[in-house]
mmCIF file of C-alpha atoms in Angstrom:
data_model
loop_
_atom_site.group_PDB
_atom_site.id
_atom_site.type_symbol
_atom_site.label_atom_id
_atom_site.label_comp_id
_atom_site.label_asym_id
_atom_site.label_seq_id
_atom_site.Cartn_x
_atom_site.Cartn_y
_atom_site.Cartn_z
ATOM 1 C CA MET A 98 52.126 -15.905 3.933
ATOM 2 C CA MET A 99 53.132 -14.211 0.813
ATOM 3 C CA CYS A 100 50.076 -14.255 -1.248
ATOM 4 C CA LEU A 101 49.676 -13.404 -5.211
ATOM 5 C CA PHE A 102 46.101 -13.915 -6.931
ATOM 6 C CA TYR A 103 45.657 -15.026 -10.703
ATOM 7 C CA ARG A 104 45.941 -12.445 -14.018
ATOM 8 C CA PRO A 105 44.616 -13.826 -17.347
ATOM 9 C CA LEU A 106 46.886 -14.638 -19.749
ATOM 10 C CA GLN A 107 46.372 -12.297 -22.864
ATOM 11 C CA THR A 108 46.682 -12.736 -26.365
ATOM 12 C CA LYS A 109 46.755 -10.117 -28.929
ATOM 13 C CA GLY A 110 44.724 -7.566 -26.579
ATOM 14 C CA ASN A 111 42.244 -10.291 -25.790
ATOM 15 C CA VAL A 112 41.458 -12.618 -22.604
ATOM 16 C CA MET A 113 42.562 -16.020 -23.461
ATOM 17 C CA LEU A 114 39.458 -18.447 -22.169
ATOM 18 C CA LYS A 115 42.144 -20.877 -19.369
ATOM 19 C CA LEU A 116 40.537 -23.540 -17.997
ATOM 20 C CA TRP A 117 43.814 -23.462 -15.108
ATOM 21 C CA SER A 118 43.868 -26.507 -12.771
ATOM 22 C CA LEU A 119 41.637 -25.555 -9.446
ATOM 23 C CA ILE A 120 38.996 -27.696 -7.784
ATOM 24 C CA THR A 121 40.457 -31.407 -9.198
ATOM 25 C CA ALA A 122 43.344 -30.283 -6.675
ATOM 26 C CA PHE A 123 40.831 -30.058 -3.473
ATOM 27 C CA GLY A 124 39.166 -33.135 -3.166
ATOM 28 C CA LEU A 125 36.605 -32.006 -5.136
ATOM 29 C CA ALA A 126 37.451 -33.875 -8.450
ATOM 30 C CA ALA A 127 33.343 -33.328 -9.269
ATOM 31 C CA PHE A 128 33.716 -30.125 -10.741
ATOM 32 C CA PRO A 129 34.891 -30.831 -14.452
ATOM 33 C CA GLY A 130 35.902 -28.521 -16.901
ATOM 34 C CA PHE A 131 39.521 -28.752 -14.340
ATOM 35 C CA PRO A 132 42.934 -30.683 -15.285
ATOM 36 C CA ALA A 133 45.185 -32.425 -13.355
ATOM 37 C CA GLU A 134 48.037 -30.931 -13.980
ATOM 38 C CA GLN A 135 49.689 -29.396 -10.651
ATOM 39 C CA ASN A 136 47.877 -30.481 -7.966
ATOM 40 C CA SER A 137 50.156 -28.593 -5.213
ATOM 41 C CA SER A 138 46.988 -26.221 -2.658
ATOM 42 C CA LEU A 139 45.931 -23.245 -4.351
ATOM 43 C CA LEU A 140 46.722 -20.740 -2.068
ATOM 44 C CA LYS A 141 46.760 -17.483 -3.448
ATOM 45 C CA GLY A 142 43.456 -16.084 -5.275
ATOM 46 C CA ARG A 143 42.819 -17.559 -9.297
ATOM 47 C CA LEU A 144 40.148 -16.202 -11.137
ATOM 48 C CA LEU A 145 37.348 -18.618 -11.257
ATOM 49 C CA LEU A 146 36.074 -19.541 -15.341
ATOM 50 C CA PRO A 147 37.247 -16.635 -16.996
ATOM 51 C CA GLY A 148 34.881 -15.239 -19.973
ATOM 52 C CA ILE A 149 32.302 -18.108 -18.055
ATOM 53 C CA VAL A 150 31.391 -16.265 -15.155
ATOM 54 C CA SER A 151 34.234 -13.727 -14.485
ATOM 55 C CA THR A 152 33.947 -11.573 -17.609
ATOM 56 C CA GLY A 153 33.478 -7.343 -17.987
ATOM 57 C CA LEU A 154 30.667 -7.413 -15.720
ATOM 58 C CA PHE A 155 29.514 -7.762 -12.434
ATOM 59 C CA GLU A 156 29.853 -10.947 -11.229
ATOM 60 C CA ARG A 157 29.159 -12.403 -7.533
ATOM 61 C CA ASP A 158 27.357 -14.585 -5.551
ATOM 62 C CA PHE A 159 28.382 -18.639 -5.794
ATOM 63 C CA THR A 160 26.591 -21.508 -5.672
ATOM 64 C CA LEU A 161 27.334 -25.389 -7.101
ATOM 65 C CA SER A 162 25.693 -28.064 -7.354
ATOM 66 C CA SER A 163 26.825 -31.748 -5.168
ATOM 67 C CA ASP A 164 28.327 -33.300 -8.865
ATOM 68 C CA GLY A 165 29.770 -29.811 -9.812
ATOM 69 C CA LYS A 166 27.886 -29.510 -12.593
ATOM 70 C CA GLU A 167 26.410 -26.644 -12.055
ATOM 71 C CA ILE A 168 26.736 -23.688 -11.094
ATOM 72 C CA TYR A 169 24.404 -19.798 -10.071
ATOM 73 C CA PHE A 170 26.311 -16.795 -10.488
ATOM 74 C CA THR A 171 24.491 -12.968 -9.694
ATOM 75 C CA VAL A 172 24.924 -10.796 -12.731
ATOM 76 C CA MET A 173 23.958 -7.155 -11.918
ATOM 77 C CA GLY A 174 24.133 -3.747 -13.478
ATOM 78 C CA PRO A 175 22.343 -0.756 -13.292
ATOM 79 C CA GLY A 176 19.003 -1.077 -13.362
ATOM 80 C CA PHE A 177 19.034 -4.954 -12.866
ATOM 81 C CA SER A 178 20.129 -7.997 -10.627
ATOM 82 C CA VAL A 179 20.065 -11.172 -12.895
ATOM 83 C CA ILE A 180 20.413 -15.242 -11.211
ATOM 84 C CA MET A 181 22.296 -16.135 -13.828
ATOM 85 C CA THR A 182 23.584 -20.185 -14.538
ATOM 86 C CA THR A 183 25.701 -22.002 -16.591
ATOM 87 C CA SER A 184 25.508 -26.287 -16.448
ATOM 88 C CA PHE A 185 28.090 -28.543 -17.785
ATOM 89 C CA ILE A 186 28.038 -30.763 -21.150
ATOM 90 C CA LYS A 187 29.551 -32.305 -23.194
ATOM 91 C CA GLY A 188 33.095 -31.179 -21.655
ATOM 92 C CA LYS A 189 33.356 -27.578 -21.660
ATOM 93 C CA TRP A 190 30.339 -24.829 -19.127
ATOM 94 C CA THR A 191 27.356 -23.315 -20.796
ATOM 95 C CA SER A 192 27.665 -19.725 -21.774
ATOM 96 C CA PRO A 193 25.021 -18.809 -18.753
ATOM 97 C CA VAL A 194 21.833 -17.451 -18.523
ATOM 98 C CA PRO A 195 19.077 -16.330 -16.939
ATOM 99 C CA ALA A 196 18.018 -18.552 -14.097
ATOM 100 C CA SER A 197 14.128 -19.834 -15.052
ATOM 101 C CA PHE A 198 12.576 -17.983 -11.535
ATOM 102 C CA SER A 199 15.191 -14.936 -12.196
ATOM 103 C CA GLY A 200 15.583 -12.333 -14.886
ATOM 104 C CA HIS A 201 12.780 -10.320 -14.163
ATOM 105 C CA ARG A 202 12.977 -6.229 -14.911
ATOM 106 C CA GLU A 203 10.273 -5.650 -11.745
ATOM 107 C CA TYR A 204 12.596 -6.829 -9.084
ATOM 108 C CA PHE A 205 16.134 -7.790 -7.956
ATOM 109 C CA ASP A 206 17.310 -11.091 -7.513
ATOM 110 C CA ALA A 207 20.998 -12.228 -5.849
ATOM 111 C CA GLU A 208 22.659 -14.600 -3.422
ATOM 112 C CA PRO A 209 21.643 -17.858 -4.696
ATOM 113 C CA PHE A 210 22.031 -21.036 -2.656
ATOM 114 C CA LEU A 211 21.351 -24.149 -3.447
ATOM 115 C CA SER A 212 20.529 -27.344 -0.930
ATOM 116 C CA ASP A 213 22.254 -29.952 -0.613
ATOM 117 C CA ASP A 214 20.334 -32.307 -2.206
ATOM 118 C CA GLY A 215 19.910 -29.600 -4.789
ATOM 119 C CA ARG A 216 16.574 -29.457 -4.908
ATOM 120 C CA ARG A 217 15.993 -26.140 -3.155
ATOM 121 C CA LEU A 218 18.046 -22.489 -4.196
ATOM 122 C CA TYR A 219 17.544 -19.771 -1.425
ATOM 123 C CA PHE A 220 17.990 -16.575 -2.952
ATOM 124 C CA LEU A 221 17.229 -13.081 -2.509
ATOM 125 C CA SER A 222 14.449 -10.885 -4.030
ATOM 126 C CA THR A 223 13.037 -7.594 -3.773
ATOM 127 C CA ARG A 224 9.814 -8.836 -5.474
ATOM 128 C CA PRO A 225 6.633 -7.532 -2.685
ATOM 129 C CA LEU A 226 5.336 -10.366 -0.732
ATOM 130 C CA PRO A 227 2.438 -11.443 -0.838
ATOM 131 C CA GLY A 228 0.028 -8.317 -0.065
ATOM 132 C CA GLU A 229 2.380 -5.797 -0.395
ATOM 133 C CA SER A 230 4.063 -3.539 -2.541
ATOM 134 C CA ALA A 231 7.212 -3.769 -3.491
ATOM 135 C CA PRO A 232 9.028 -0.135 -4.236
ATOM 136 C CA SER A 233 11.139 -0.218 -6.859
ATOM 137 C CA GLY A 234 15.241 -0.588 -6.643
ATOM 138 C CA TRP A 235 17.121 -1.812 -2.840
ATOM 139 C CA GLY A 236 15.686 -1.614 0.203
ATOM 140 C CA TYR A 237 13.082 -4.206 0.156
ATOM 141 C CA GLU A 238 14.784 -7.034 0.173
ATOM 142 C CA ASN A 239 13.422 -10.428 1.683
ATOM 143 C CA ILE A 240 14.318 -14.173 0.800
ATOM 144 C CA TRP A 241 12.829 -16.393 -1.605
ATOM 145 C CA VAL A 242 12.729 -20.501 -1.788
ATOM 146 C CA VAL A 243 12.159 -22.902 -5.151
ATOM 147 C CA LYS A 244 11.851 -25.564 -5.571
ATOM 148 C CA LYS A 245 12.570 -27.975 -7.569
ATOM 149 C CA LYS A 246 9.710 -30.591 -9.510
ATOM 150 C CA LYS A 247 11.576 -33.166 -11.202
ATOM 151 C CA HIS A 248 14.103 -31.317 -13.713
ATOM 152 C CA GLU A 249 12.382 -27.557 -13.021
ATOM 153 C CA TRP A 250 12.565 -24.617 -11.016
ATOM 154 C CA GLY A 251 8.753 -24.231 -9.265
ATOM 155 C CA LYS A 252 7.751 -20.899 -8.376
ATOM 156 C CA PRO A 253 9.943 -18.414 -6.379
ATOM 157 C CA VAL A 254 7.468 -18.881 -2.110
ATOM 158 C CA PRO A 255 9.153 -16.354 0.264
ATOM 159 C CA LEU A 256 10.083 -17.913 4.137
ATOM 160 C CA ASP A 257 8.076 -16.980 6.752
ATOM 161 C CA ASN A 258 8.185 -13.766 8.771
ATOM 162 C CA ALA A 259 10.160 -15.525 11.290
ATOM 163 C CA VAL A 260 13.687 -14.798 8.710
ATOM 164 C CA ASN A 261 11.373 -12.441 6.849
ATOM 165 C CA ASN A 262 10.379 -9.497 9.911
ATOM 166 C CA GLY A 263 9.648 -6.259 7.626
ATOM 167 C CA ASP A 264 13.447 -5.019 7.549
ATOM 168 C CA ASN A 265 16.677 -6.415 5.354
ATOM 169 C CA ASN A 266 17.250 -9.627 4.925
ATOM 170 C CA TYR A 267 19.223 -11.515 2.492
ATOM 171 C CA CYS A 268 22.605 -13.612 2.144
ATOM 172 C CA PRO A 269 21.096 -17.224 2.398
ATOM 173 C CA THR A 270 22.893 -20.332 3.352
ATOM 174 C CA LEU A 271 22.663 -23.716 4.933
ATOM 175 C CA SER A 272 24.780 -25.897 6.519
ATOM 176 C CA LYS A 273 24.372 -30.378 5.654
ATOM 177 C CA GLU A 274 21.741 -29.704 9.192
ATOM 178 C CA GLY A 275 19.119 -27.131 8.470
ATOM 179 C CA VAL A 276 20.580 -24.389 9.435
ATOM 180 C CA LEU A 277 19.795 -20.969 8.027
ATOM 181 C CA PHE A 278 22.215 -17.950 8.517
ATOM 182 C CA PHE A 279 21.263 -14.671 7.135
ATOM 183 C CA THR A 280 21.888 -11.126 6.968
ATOM 184 C CA ARG A 281 19.828 -8.720 8.885
ATOM 185 C CA SER A 282 19.966 -4.640 8.804
ATOM 186 C CA PRO A 283 17.116 -2.254 9.339
ATOM 187 C CA ARG A 284 14.764 -1.337 6.166
ATOM 188 C CA GLY A 285 15.290 3.071 5.575
ATOM 189 C CA GLY A 286 17.322 2.999 9.369
ATOM 190 C CA LYS A 287 20.504 3.270 10.693
ATOM 191 C CA ARG A 288 23.461 1.534 8.070
ATOM 192 C CA GLU A 289 24.039 -1.707 10.426
ATOM 193 C CA ALA A 290 23.978 -4.775 9.668
ATOM 194 C CA PHE A 291 23.974 -8.669 11.785
ATOM 195 C CA LEU A 292 24.177 -11.933 11.347
ATOM 196 C CA TYR A 293 21.258 -14.226 11.691
ATOM 197 C CA GLN A 294 20.246 -17.536 12.108
ATOM 198 C CA ALA A 295 17.332 -19.817 11.948
ATOM 199 C CA ILE A 296 16.663 -23.320 12.676
ATOM 200 C CA ARG A 297 13.264 -24.644 11.325
ATOM 201 C CA THR A 298 10.964 -26.026 13.969
ATOM 202 C CA SER A 299 9.083 -28.984 13.604
ATOM 203 C CA ASP A 300 5.497 -27.074 12.178
ATOM 204 C CA GLY A 301 8.072 -26.797 9.152
ATOM 205 C CA LEU A 302 8.032 -22.287 10.210
ATOM 206 C CA TYR A 303 11.865 -20.985 11.987
ATOM 207 C CA LEU A 304 13.177 -19.254 15.021
ATOM 208 C CA SER A 305 15.374 -16.939 13.824
ATOM 209 C CA GLU A 306 18.061 -15.102 16.671
ATOM 210 C CA ARG A 307 20.450 -13.026 16.184
ATOM 211 C CA LEU A 308 24.014 -14.058 16.438
ATOM 212 C CA PRO A 309 25.671 -13.453 19.962
ATOM 213 C CA PHE A 310 29.231 -11.040 20.902
ATOM 214 C CA PRO A 311 31.927 -11.882 19.519
ATOM 215 C CA LEU A 312 30.542 -13.136 15.603
ATOM 216 C CA ASN A 313 28.673 -9.625 15.495
ATOM 217 C CA SER A 314 31.498 -7.581 16.728
ATOM 218 C CA HIS A 315 31.603 -4.960 14.682
ATOM 219 C CA SER A 316 28.787 -2.358 13.079
ATOM 220 C CA PHE A 317 28.191 -3.726 9.394
ATOM 221 C CA GLN A 318 28.970 -7.516 8.864
ATOM 222 C CA PHE A 319 26.818 -9.027 5.895
ATOM 223 C CA ASN A 320 26.786 -11.737 3.003
ATOM 224 C CA SER A 321 27.823 -14.757 5.491
ATOM 225 C CA CYS A 322 28.708 -18.341 3.840
ATOM 226 C CA VAL A 323 28.366 -20.776 6.344
ATOM 227 C CA ASP A 324 30.839 -24.319 6.266
ATOM 228 C CA PRO A 325 28.415 -27.642 5.554
ATOM 229 C CA GLU A 326 29.883 -29.160 8.375
ATOM 230 C CA GLY A 327 28.771 -26.129 10.893
ATOM 231 C CA ASN A 328 32.919 -25.173 12.032
ATOM 232 C CA PHE A 329 33.275 -22.208 10.365
ATOM 233 C CA LEU A 330 31.130 -19.122 9.295
ATOM 234 C CA LEU A 331 32.712 -16.311 6.764
ATOM 235 C CA PHE A 332 31.838 -12.793 6.301
ATOM 236 C CA ILE A 333 32.476 -10.055 4.754
ATOM 237 C CA SER A 334 33.442 -6.428 7.408
ATOM 238 C CA SER A 335 32.841 -3.340 5.976
ATOM 239 C CA GLY A 336 34.706 -0.531 7.768
ATOM 240 C CA HIS A 337 36.635 -2.227 9.679
ATOM 241 C CA GLU A 338 40.139 -1.084 11.625
ATOM 242 C CA LYS A 339 41.270 -4.270 10.253
ATOM 243 C CA ASN A 340 40.526 -4.125 6.991
ATOM 244 C CA PHE A 341 43.265 -4.201 4.373
ATOM 245 C CA ASN A 342 40.051 -2.044 2.062
ATOM 246 C CA ILE A 343 36.554 -0.803 2.850
ATOM 247 C CA ASN A 344 35.824 -4.754 2.981
ATOM 248 C CA ASP A 345 37.139 -7.805 4.237
ATOM 249 C CA ILE A 346 36.454 -10.995 4.206
ATOM 250 C CA TRP A 347 36.694 -12.809 8.069
ATOM 251 C CA ALA A 348 36.478 -15.893 9.533
ATOM 252 C CA SER A 349 34.297 -17.395 12.899
ATOM 253 C CA PHE A 350 35.468 -20.707 14.072
ATOM 254 C CA TYR A 351 32.819 -22.406 15.803
ATOM 255 C CA SER A 352 33.599 -24.733 18.751
ATOM 256 C CA GLU A 353 30.694 -26.371 20.988
ATOM 257 C CA GLU A 354 32.223 -25.717 24.032
ATOM 258 C CA LYS A 355 32.809 -22.513 23.316
ATOM 259 C CA GLY A 356 30.481 -21.584 20.371
ATOM 260 C CA TRP A 357 31.768 -18.732 18.267
ATOM 261 C CA SER A 358 35.566 -17.128 18.106
ATOM 262 C CA HIS A 359 36.437 -13.142 17.457
ATOM 263 C CA PRO A 360 36.472 -13.202 13.915
ATOM 264 C CA VAL A 361 39.986 -13.574 12.317
ATOM 265 C CA ASN A 362 40.472 -11.373 8.833
ATOM 266 C CA LEU A 363 42.252 -13.661 6.173
ATOM 267 C CA GLY A 364 44.327 -11.787 4.795
ATOM 268 C CA THR A 365 45.728 -10.357 1.475
ATOM 269 C CA CYS A 366 45.692 -14.027 0.167
ATOM 270 C CA VAL A 367 41.854 -13.352 -0.625
ATOM 271 C CA ASN A 368 41.803 -9.607 0.423
ATOM 272 C CA PHE A 369 44.344 -8.315 -1.649
ATOM 273 C CA PRO A 370 45.306 -4.895 -1.373
ATOM 274 C CA GLY A 371 43.529 -3.346 -4.101
ATOM 275 C CA GLY A 372 40.271 -4.758 -3.987
ATOM 276 C CA ASN A 373 36.697 -4.598 -2.515
ATOM 277 C CA ALA A 374 34.445 -8.257 -1.775
ATOM 278 C CA VAL A 375 31.009 -8.720 -2.251
ATOM 279 C CA SER A 376 30.594 -11.852 -1.903
ATOM 280 C CA VAL A 377 32.351 -15.142 -0.748
ATOM 281 C CA SER A 378 30.887 -18.234 -0.721
ATOM 282 C CA LEU A 379 31.839 -22.216 -0.541
ATOM 283 C CA THR A 380 32.198 -25.520 -2.511
ATOM 284 C CA PRO A 381 29.474 -28.227 -1.493
ATOM 285 C CA ASP A 382 32.011 -29.870 0.360
ATOM 286 C CA GLY A 383 33.793 -27.277 1.989
ATOM 287 C CA LYS A 384 37.645 -27.269 0.243
ATOM 288 C CA THR A 385 37.352 -24.738 -1.381
ATOM 289 C CA ILE A 386 36.037 -20.796 -0.750
ATOM 290 C CA VAL A 387 34.746 -18.142 -3.011
ATOM 291 C CA PHE A 388 34.505 -15.289 -3.709
ATOM 292 C CA ALA A 389 33.679 -12.065 -5.816
ATOM 293 C CA SER A 390 36.379 -8.977 -5.813
ATOM 294 C CA ARG A 391 36.496 -5.390 -7.212
ATOM 295 C CA PHE A 392 39.987 -5.279 -8.553
ATOM 296 C CA LEU A 393 41.241 -3.490 -11.456
ATOM 297 C CA ASN A 394 44.755 -4.664 -12.981
ATOM 298 C CA THR A 395 45.898 -1.619 -14.286
ATOM 299 C CA GLU A 396 47.996 -4.976 -15.919
ATOM 300 C CA GLN A 397 45.959 -4.794 -18.201
ATOM 301 C CA ILE A 398 45.392 -1.555 -19.874
ATOM 302 C CA PRO A 399 47.425 -1.556 -22.938
ATOM 303 C CA PRO A 400 49.909 1.057 -23.171
ATOM 304 C CA VAL A 401 49.106 2.968 -25.967
ATOM 305 C CA LEU A 402 45.282 3.034 -25.512
ATOM 306 C CA THR A 403 43.030 2.855 -28.779
ATOM 307 C CA TYR A 404 38.957 2.906 -29.432
ATOM 308 C CA GLU A 405 39.266 -0.785 -29.762
ATOM 309 C CA ASN A 406 41.617 -2.153 -26.905
ATOM 310 C CA ILE A 407 39.962 -0.017 -24.426
ATOM 311 C CA HIS A 408 37.154 -2.057 -25.293
ATOM 312 C CA LEU A 409 38.558 -5.304 -25.193
ATOM 313 C CA PHE A 410 39.483 -4.226 -21.414
ATOM 314 C CA VAL A 411 36.424 -2.702 -20.125
ATOM 315 C CA GLN A 412 35.027 -6.289 -21.587
ATOM 316 C CA GLY A 413 37.476 -8.236 -19.523
ATOM 317 C CA PRO A 414 38.167 -9.702 -15.675
ATOM 318 C CA GLN A 415 39.644 -7.463 -13.725
ATOM 319 C CA ASN A 416 38.270 -3.918 -15.103
ATOM 320 C CA GLY A 417 37.065 -2.846 -11.851
ATOM 321 C CA SER A 418 33.832 -4.692 -11.895
ATOM 322 C CA SER A 419 33.883 -7.346 -9.466
ATOM 323 C CA ASP A 420 34.690 -11.335 -10.334
ATOM 324 C CA LEU A 421 34.794 -14.550 -9.306
ATOM 325 C CA TYR A 422 37.619 -16.382 -7.768
ATOM 326 C CA ALA A 423 38.899 -19.258 -5.838
ATOM 327 C CA ILE A 424 41.317 -20.138 -3.321
ATOM 328 C CA SER A 425 41.763 -22.520 -0.916
ATOM 329 C CA ALA A 426 39.940 -23.578 2.108
ATOM 330 C CA ASP A 427 42.584 -24.879 4.037
ATOM 331 C CA ILE A 428 44.367 -21.411 3.904
ATOM 332 C CA LEU A 429 41.830 -20.712 7.095
ATOM 333 C CA LEU A 430 43.518 -24.151 9.001
ATOM 334 C CA PRO A 431 46.584 -21.688 10.647
ATOM 335 C CA LEU A 432 43.822 -18.814 11.148
ATOM 336 C CA ARG A 433 41.974 -21.299 13.453
ATOM 337 C CA GLU A 434 44.416 -21.786 14.823
ATOM 338 C CA GLN A 435 45.364 -18.330 16.050
ATOM 339 C CA ALA A 436 41.403 -17.505 17.010
ATOM 340 C CA ARG A 437 40.507 -16.685 20.483
ATOM 341 C CA TRP A 438 37.588 -17.377 22.195
ATOM 342 C CA ASP A 439 36.395 -14.854 25.081
ATOM 343 C CA GLU A 440 38.076 -17.243 28.111
ATOM 344 C CA GLU A 441 41.327 -17.638 26.504
#
């Protein structure tokens, strides 16, 4: 299947802020702001909300409220990482602002994930655990949760030490049944990362375990996202011999009889040549994949460069930084048919 990717329209050197037909075509009618004049399945990655969550900044991660009117994502830069939020109010998306619990220079926050009821938000943070001190920058990563009281977020608290065990633990994602999936890598040691799951027990604590082979079949798979029903897991694999880029997005499918399948590369619809996967997420209904990729669209570079149009180029998406894209989860249907398990 030939796959193309979206290039934003330009006018007089400016990136047009185009709200294109996307989410309503996939059955998530609750996601507002997208006209439904095109009802064909979107089987090619398209920039998500250019000018709002896809700009010239380094944007990644995505989580959407169940009513489709609130987005949380991450903006990173040299010396900072902030969880941002935008809301759909009076027919348009608001200018993003830092989430009330994020935006502190002393520590980095990233990888937000909203629970199904929208009352809890899990995220990665480098803020110190109680009784500990944290070094500046990355390398001290734990999973935290913040609960919403009425309409405001409360104070973040870390998950227990079955999850935050002294290694780096990050990228939380939950199934509807409450199973937590996350990534764990050694702190200050060997460059490797593996996918884990944690189940909450009756006493409120977690029991965590490394996911089995063949899901963890490579030395560096990370930043997973579980289907709400637990039918598949999307994740990034770095340096895999079958990658199209350094970092590609893969999928593993779950069978109650067989367990997790051997991972399958999502192909160039998502892992388009010249891109580099940064994160992968799903909308609450599991019908749309939202992923971040670093891609330089050389066609957007003006043929005759001026100081002004260079500024316009670097302030827009696809300038080589990370942007958010969306694609129908229907691309997984043929991949599931191709998936294999050990006994086959």
